[in-house]
Amino acid sequence: MRTEVEKAVAGIEQVLTLLRRHLDWDTAQIRLDALNAQTEAPDFWNDPEKARAAMRERDELDVAVKAVRELETGISDNVELIELGEAEGDADIIKDAEAALFELRQVARRRQIETLLSGEVDANDCYLEIHSGAGGTESQDWANILLRMYTRWAERRKMKVEIFELHDGEEAGIKSATIKVSGHNAYGWLKTESGVHRLVRISPYDSAARRHTSFSSVWVFPVVDDSIEIEIRESDLKVDTYRASGAGGQHVNTTDSAIRITHVPTGIIVACQQERSQHKNRATAMAMLKSRMYEAELQKREEAANAQAASKTDIGWGHQIRSYVMQPYQMVKDLRTDVESGQPALVLDGELDPFMEAALAQRVGVATDVVAE
């Protein structure tokens, strides 16, 4: 094999060693078998809370174990193909197997980072808020582009997206939006996206075709369950109702069913207009508020994340985490990790993994040379 291919194989094997050690491989397989047997027991759902916890542990362990086995199989199969191709002088087989190994190396790096997502709520679903900055229609259009970008990213990962709040701009775009992203490690991946995002482009709303700079903030916080106790006093809340807005369907209402709740001591604001029922929207908003307050506690423990909290900074110069430049050149650059991409259209279509991987690697102290294409 070529030296470059040998390095790729060695890199994958190194990641496999780390993953097995992190999982405590033998113990993990025994535990997974026990959980599978437990979930098949006829009395498994007699205690729903305990059953849900067991199902969650099983699903997470199953994903981790399968990831290791897939990497093992990938190395074995492609190394054998290369050896077969070399023996038979078949350059096409060698080329295909080498390409598969290089791709597998990228998968291994991603698995390494994902497995190290061991925070208290990294595996949870999450809420993602987007707020347009100063600049009127241009910034509101940028906020809408970001909403689509994160929706596309979630769809690529087979995650579910629900719109909980959507406040349209006067002419185009959105002033704000809140979505819930549901899927394995949704919060663990998206938490690095909190901060201010900057767009530079020729504005489609400027008749003089001048270049504009726009800002929008993104704020991500985890969905928390009833096992986490957060005390919220009713006297600390300011509750407002308003008429839902949006593009149509369930998000448009003729009554004041939408709910906005302000937690006065902290200044945290949440809103929900997903349901036609004001009571249901209030219950959802309270769950979001609980999640926001829990995230605030997490932020106190992590100063770096606190510094990036979009709702605690001005949406403008000096606070951005990533720049998306469309004019006078094409470049997306993360200002924390220096990861770049010369294809902003692809990034805005949801290809965010290289940026997220680098930011996560930086947080957990894993060396990486991930570069966006």
Coordinates of C-alpha atoms in Angstrom, one line a residue:
M1 CA 0.0 0.0 0.0
R2 CA 1.0 3.6 -0.6
T3 CA 2.4 5.5 2.4
E4 CA -0.6 7.9 2.4
V5 CA -3.0 4.9 2.5
E6 CA -1.0 3.3 5.3
K7 CA -1.3 6.5 7.3
A8 CA -5.0 6.6 6.8
V9 CA -5.4 3.0 8.0
A10 CA -3.1 3.8 11.0
G11 CA -5.3 6.8 11.8
I12 CA -8.5 4.8 11.7
E13 CA -7.0 2.1 13.9
Q14 CA -5.9 4.8 16.4
V15 CA -9.4 6.2 16.6
L16 CA -10.8 2.6 17.1
T17 CA -8.4 2.1 20.0
L18 CA -9.6 5.3 21.6
L19 CA -13.3 4.5 21.0
R20 CA -13.0 1.0 22.5
R21 CA -11.2 2.4 25.5
H22 CA -13.8 5.2 26.0
L23 CA -16.6 2.6 25.8
D24 CA -14.8 0.0 27.9
W25 CA -15.5 -2.3 24.9
D26 CA -16.1 -5.7 26.6
T27 CA -18.3 -4.2 29.3
A28 CA -20.3 -2.2 26.8
Q29 CA -21.2 -5.3 24.7
I30 CA -22.3 -7.1 27.9
R31 CA -24.4 -4.1 29.0
L32 CA -26.0 -3.8 25.6
D33 CA -27.0 -7.5 25.5
A34 CA -28.5 -7.0 29.0
L35 CA -30.4 -3.9 28.0
N36 CA -31.8 -5.7 24.9
A37 CA -33.0 -8.5 27.0
Q38 CA -34.5 -6.1 29.5
T39 CA -36.5 -4.2 26.9
E40 CA -38.0 -7.5 25.6
A41 CA -39.4 -8.4 29.0
P42 CA -43.2 -8.4 29.2
D43 CA -43.2 -6.2 32.3
F44 CA -40.7 -3.7 30.8
W45 CA -43.2 -0.8 30.6
N46 CA -44.7 -1.3 34.0
D47 CA -42.5 1.5 35.2
P48 CA -42.5 4.0 32.2
E49 CA -39.9 6.4 33.6
K50 CA -37.4 3.6 34.3
A51 CA -38.3 2.1 30.9
R52 CA -37.6 5.3 29.0
A53 CA -34.2 5.7 30.8
A54 CA -33.3 2.1 29.8
M55 CA -34.4 2.7 26.2
R56 CA -32.3 5.8 25.9
E57 CA -29.2 4.1 27.4
R58 CA -29.7 1.2 25.0
D59 CA -30.1 3.4 21.9
E60 CA -27.0 5.4 22.7
L61 CA -24.9 2.3 23.5
D62 CA -26.2 0.6 20.3
V63 CA -25.1 3.6 18.2
A64 CA -21.7 3.6 19.8
V65 CA -21.1 -0.1 19.4
K66 CA -22.3 -0.2 15.8
A67 CA -20.0 2.7 15.0
V68 CA -17.0 0.8 16.2
R69 CA -18.0 -2.4 14.3
E70 CA -18.6 -0.4 11.1
L71 CA -15.1 1.1 11.3
E72 CA -13.6 -2.4 11.9
T73 CA -15.4 -3.9 8.9
G74 CA -14.5 -0.9 6.7
I75 CA -10.8 -1.3 7.4
S76 CA -10.8 -5.1 7.0
D77 CA -12.8 -5.1 3.7
N78 CA -10.9 -2.3 2.0
V79 CA -7.4 -3.5 3.0
E80 CA -8.4 -6.9 1.6
L81 CA -9.6 -5.3 -1.6
I82 CA -6.3 -3.4 -2.0
E83 CA -4.3 -6.6 -1.5
L84 CA -6.5 -8.4 -4.0
G85 CA -6.1 -5.6 -6.5
E86 CA -2.3 -5.5 -6.1
A87 CA -2.2 -9.3 -6.5
E88 CA -4.3 -9.2 -9.7
G89 CA -2.9 -5.9 -11.0
D90 CA -6.4 -4.3 -11.0
A91 CA -5.8 -0.5 -10.6
D92 CA -9.6 0.3 -10.4
I93 CA -10.2 -1.9 -7.4
I94 CA -7.2 -0.3 -5.6
K95 CA -8.4 3.2 -6.4
D96 CA -11.9 2.5 -5.2
A97 CA -10.7 0.9 -2.0
E98 CA -8.2 3.7 -1.2
A99 CA -11.0 6.3 -1.8
A100 CA -13.2 4.4 0.6
L101 CA -10.4 4.3 3.3
F102 CA -9.9 8.1 3.0
E103 CA -13.6 8.6 3.4
L104 CA -13.6 6.2 6.4
R105 CA -10.9 8.2 8.0
Q106 CA -13.2 11.3 8.0
V107 CA -16.0 9.2 9.5
A108 CA -13.6 7.9 12.2
R109 CA -12.6 11.5 13.1
R110 CA -16.3 12.4 13.4
R111 CA -17.1 9.3 15.5
Q112 CA -14.2 10.2 17.8
I113 CA -15.6 13.6 18.5
E114 CA -19.2 12.4 18.7
T115 CA -18.3 9.7 21.2
L116 CA -16.5 12.3 23.3
L117 CA -19.8 14.3 23.6
S118 CA -20.2 13.3 27.3
G119 CA -21.7 16.5 28.7
E120 CA -24.7 16.2 31.0
V121 CA -27.2 16.9 28.2
D122 CA -25.2 16.5 25.0
A123 CA -27.4 13.6 23.9
N124 CA -30.6 15.6 24.4
D125 CA -32.8 17.3 21.8
C126 CA -32.5 21.1 21.7
Y127 CA -34.1 24.4 21.0
L128 CA -32.5 26.8 18.6
E129 CA -33.4 30.5 18.5
I130 CA -32.5 32.9 15.7
H131 CA -32.7 36.7 16.1
S132 CA -32.0 39.3 13.4
G133 CA -29.7 42.1 14.2
A134 CA -30.0 45.8 13.3
G135 CA -30.4 46.5 9.6
G136 CA -34.0 45.9 8.9
T137 CA -35.0 43.8 5.9
E138 CA -31.4 42.8 5.1
S139 CA -30.7 41.3 8.5
Q140 CA -34.2 39.8 8.7
D141 CA -33.5 38.0 5.4
W142 CA -30.2 36.8 6.8
A143 CA -32.0 35.4 9.8
N144 CA -34.3 33.5 7.5
I145 CA -31.4 32.1 5.5
L146 CA -29.9 30.8 8.8
L147 CA -33.2 29.2 9.7
R148 CA -33.1 27.3 6.4
M149 CA -29.4 26.4 6.9
Y150 CA -30.0 24.7 10.3
T151 CA -33.2 23.0 9.0
R152 CA -31.2 21.6 6.1
W153 CA -28.4 20.5 8.4
A154 CA -30.9 18.6 10.7
E155 CA -32.6 17.0 7.7
R156 CA -29.2 15.7 6.5
R157 CA -28.8 14.0 9.8
K158 CA -32.3 12.6 9.8
M159 CA -33.3 14.8 12.7
K160 CA -36.8 16.2 13.2
V161 CA -37.4 20.0 13.2
E162 CA -40.5 21.7 14.7
I163 CA -41.2 25.4 14.5
F164 CA -42.3 26.7 17.9
E165 CA -42.2 30.5 17.2
L166 CA -41.8 32.5 14.0
H167 CA -42.0 36.3 13.8
D168 CA -42.0 37.6 10.3
G169 CA -40.2 40.7 9.1
E170 CA -42.1 43.6 7.7
E171 CA -41.0 43.1 4.1
A172 CA -39.1 39.8 4.0
G173 CA -37.3 37.4 6.2
I174 CA -37.9 36.9 9.9
K175 CA -37.3 38.9 13.0
S176 CA -37.0 35.8 15.1
A177 CA -37.7 32.1 15.2
T178 CA -37.5 29.2 17.6
I179 CA -37.2 25.6 16.4
K180 CA -36.9 22.3 18.3
V181 CA -34.3 19.9 16.8
S182 CA -34.9 16.3 17.9
G183 CA -32.3 13.6 17.3
H184 CA -29.3 11.8 18.8
N185 CA -26.8 14.3 20.2
A186 CA -28.7 17.2 18.7
Y187 CA -27.6 19.6 21.5
G188 CA -24.1 18.2 21.6
W189 CA -23.6 19.1 18.0
L190 CA -25.5 22.4 17.8
K191 CA -24.3 23.9 21.1
T192 CA -21.2 25.2 19.3
E193 CA -23.4 27.3 17.0
S194 CA -24.4 29.8 19.7
G195 CA -23.1 33.2 18.8
V196 CA -23.4 36.0 16.2
H197 CA -23.2 35.1 12.5
R198 CA -22.1 37.8 9.9
L199 CA -23.1 37.9 6.3
V200 CA -21.4 40.1 3.6
R201 CA -23.1 40.2 0.2
I202 CA -24.6 42.4 -2.5
S203 CA -28.0 43.1 -1.1
P204 CA -31.0 42.0 -3.3
Y205 CA -32.9 44.8 -1.6
D206 CA -30.6 47.6 -2.6
S207 CA -31.4 49.1 -6.0
A208 CA -27.9 50.5 -6.1
A209 CA -26.4 46.9 -5.8
R210 CA -24.2 47.9 -2.9
R211 CA -22.4 45.5 -0.5
H212 CA -24.1 45.1 2.9
T213 CA -23.0 43.5 6.1
S214 CA -25.7 41.9 8.2
F215 CA -25.7 40.2 11.6
S216 CA -28.0 37.6 13.2
S217 CA -27.6 35.7 16.5
V218 CA -28.1 32.0 17.2
W219 CA -28.8 30.7 20.6
V220 CA -29.0 26.9 21.4
F221 CA -30.2 25.3 24.6
P222 CA -31.0 21.7 25.6
V223 CA -34.4 20.2 26.1
V224 CA -34.5 19.0 29.7
D225 CA -36.9 16.5 31.3
D226 CA -38.7 16.3 34.6
S227 CA -35.8 14.6 36.3
I228 CA -34.0 18.0 36.4
E229 CA -35.5 20.2 39.0
I230 CA -35.7 23.9 38.1
E231 CA -37.6 26.2 40.5
I232 CA -39.7 28.8 38.7
R233 CA -41.9 31.1 40.7
E234 CA -45.1 32.3 39.1
S235 CA -44.5 35.7 40.6
D236 CA -41.3 36.0 38.6
L237 CA -43.1 35.6 35.3
K238 CA -44.6 38.1 32.9
V239 CA -46.9 36.4 30.4
D240 CA -48.1 38.1 27.2
T241 CA -50.4 36.7 24.5
Y242 CA -50.4 37.7 20.9
R243 CA -51.7 36.5 17.5
A244 CA -49.6 33.9 15.8
S245 CA -47.9 34.7 12.5
G246 CA -46.2 32.7 9.8
A247 CA -46.4 31.4 6.3
G248 CA -49.7 29.6 6.8
G249 CA -51.2 26.4 8.1
Q250 CA -51.0 25.7 11.9
H251 CA -48.8 28.7 12.5
V252 CA -51.5 31.3 11.6
N253 CA -54.3 31.9 13.9
T254 CA -57.3 34.3 14.3
T255 CA -57.1 34.3 18.1
D256 CA -54.4 35.5 20.6
S257 CA -53.1 31.9 21.2
A258 CA -49.4 32.6 21.0
I259 CA -47.6 32.9 24.3
R260 CA -44.5 34.9 25.3
I261 CA -43.1 34.4 28.8
T262 CA -40.5 36.7 30.4
H263 CA -38.6 35.5 33.5
V264 CA -38.1 38.9 35.1
P265 CA -35.2 38.1 37.4
T266 CA -33.0 36.8 34.6
G267 CA -34.5 38.6 31.6
I268 CA -34.9 35.3 29.7
I269 CA -37.7 35.4 27.2
V270 CA -39.3 32.4 25.5
A271 CA -42.3 32.2 23.0
C272 CA -44.4 29.6 21.4
Q273 CA -47.1 29.7 18.8
Q274 CA -47.0 26.1 17.6
E275 CA -50.4 25.1 18.8
R276 CA -53.9 26.7 18.4
S277 CA -54.5 26.2 22.1
Q278 CA -53.1 28.9 24.3
H279 CA -52.8 26.4 27.2
K280 CA -50.7 24.1 25.1
N281 CA -48.5 26.9 24.0
R282 CA -48.0 28.0 27.6
A283 CA -47.0 24.5 28.6
T284 CA -44.5 24.3 25.8
A285 CA -43.2 27.8 26.6
M286 CA -42.7 26.8 30.3
A287 CA -40.7 23.8 29.2
M288 CA -38.6 26.0 27.0
L289 CA -38.1 28.4 29.9
K290 CA -37.0 25.6 32.2
S291 CA -34.5 24.5 29.5
R292 CA -33.2 28.1 29.1
M293 CA -32.6 28.4 32.9
Y294 CA -30.8 25.1 33.0
E295 CA -28.6 26.2 30.1
A296 CA -27.9 29.4 32.1
E297 CA -26.5 27.2 34.9
L298 CA -24.4 25.2 32.4
Q299 CA -23.1 28.5 31.0
K300 CA -21.9 29.5 34.5
R301 CA -19.7 26.4 34.6
E302 CA -18.2 27.1 31.2
E303 CA -16.9 30.6 30.8
A304 CA -16.0 30.1 27.1
A305 CA -19.6 29.2 26.3
N306 CA -20.9 32.0 28.4
A307 CA -18.8 34.5 26.4
Q308 CA -20.5 33.2 23.2
A309 CA -24.0 33.5 24.5
A310 CA -25.9 35.3 21.8
S311 CA -28.6 36.7 24.0
K312 CA -26.0 38.3 26.3
T313 CA -24.0 40.2 23.6
D314 CA -24.7 42.9 21.0
I315 CA -25.6 41.5 17.6
G316 CA -22.8 43.2 15.7
W317 CA -19.1 43.7 15.3
G318 CA -16.8 42.1 17.8
H319 CA -19.1 39.3 18.8
Q320 CA -19.4 37.1 15.7
I321 CA -18.2 33.5 15.6
R322 CA -18.5 33.0 11.9
S323 CA -18.4 35.1 8.7
Y324 CA -20.2 34.2 5.5
V325 CA -18.7 36.4 2.7
M326 CA -20.4 36.3 -0.7
Q327 CA -18.8 39.5 -2.1
P328 CA -16.1 40.5 -3.1
Y329 CA -15.0 36.8 -2.7
Q330 CA -16.6 33.5 -1.7
M331 CA -15.6 32.4 1.8
V332 CA -17.0 31.1 5.1
K333 CA -14.7 31.3 8.0
D334 CA -15.1 30.3 11.6
L335 CA -13.3 32.9 13.7
R336 CA -12.8 30.4 16.7
T337 CA -11.2 27.5 14.8
D338 CA -10.0 29.1 11.5
V339 CA -11.8 26.4 9.6
E340 CA -12.7 27.8 6.1
S341 CA -14.8 26.9 3.1
G342 CA -14.7 28.4 -0.3
Q343 CA -18.2 27.2 -1.1
P344 CA -20.7 29.3 0.9
A345 CA -23.6 28.1 -1.1
L346 CA -23.0 24.5 0.2
V347 CA -22.5 25.7 3.8
L348 CA -25.8 27.7 3.6
D349 CA -27.4 24.5 2.3
G350 CA -26.6 22.7 5.6
E351 CA -23.0 21.4 5.1
L352 CA -21.9 22.5 8.6
D353 CA -20.2 19.4 9.9
P354 CA -16.6 20.5 9.4
F355 CA -17.2 23.7 11.4
M356 CA -19.0 21.8 14.1
E357 CA -16.4 19.1 14.3
A358 CA -13.6 21.6 14.7
A359 CA -15.4 23.6 17.3
L360 CA -16.2 20.4 19.3
A361 CA -12.7 19.1 19.0
Q362 CA -11.4 22.4 20.3
R363 CA -13.8 22.1 23.3
V364 CA -12.8 18.5 24.2
G365 CA -9.2 19.0 23.4
V366 CA -9.0 16.6 20.5
A367 CA -6.4 17.3 17.8
T368 CA -8.0 17.5 14.4
D369 CA -7.1 18.7 10.9
V370 CA -10.7 19.0 9.6
V371 CA -10.9 21.5 6.8
A372 CA -14.1 22.3 4.9
E373 CA -14.0 21.7 1.2

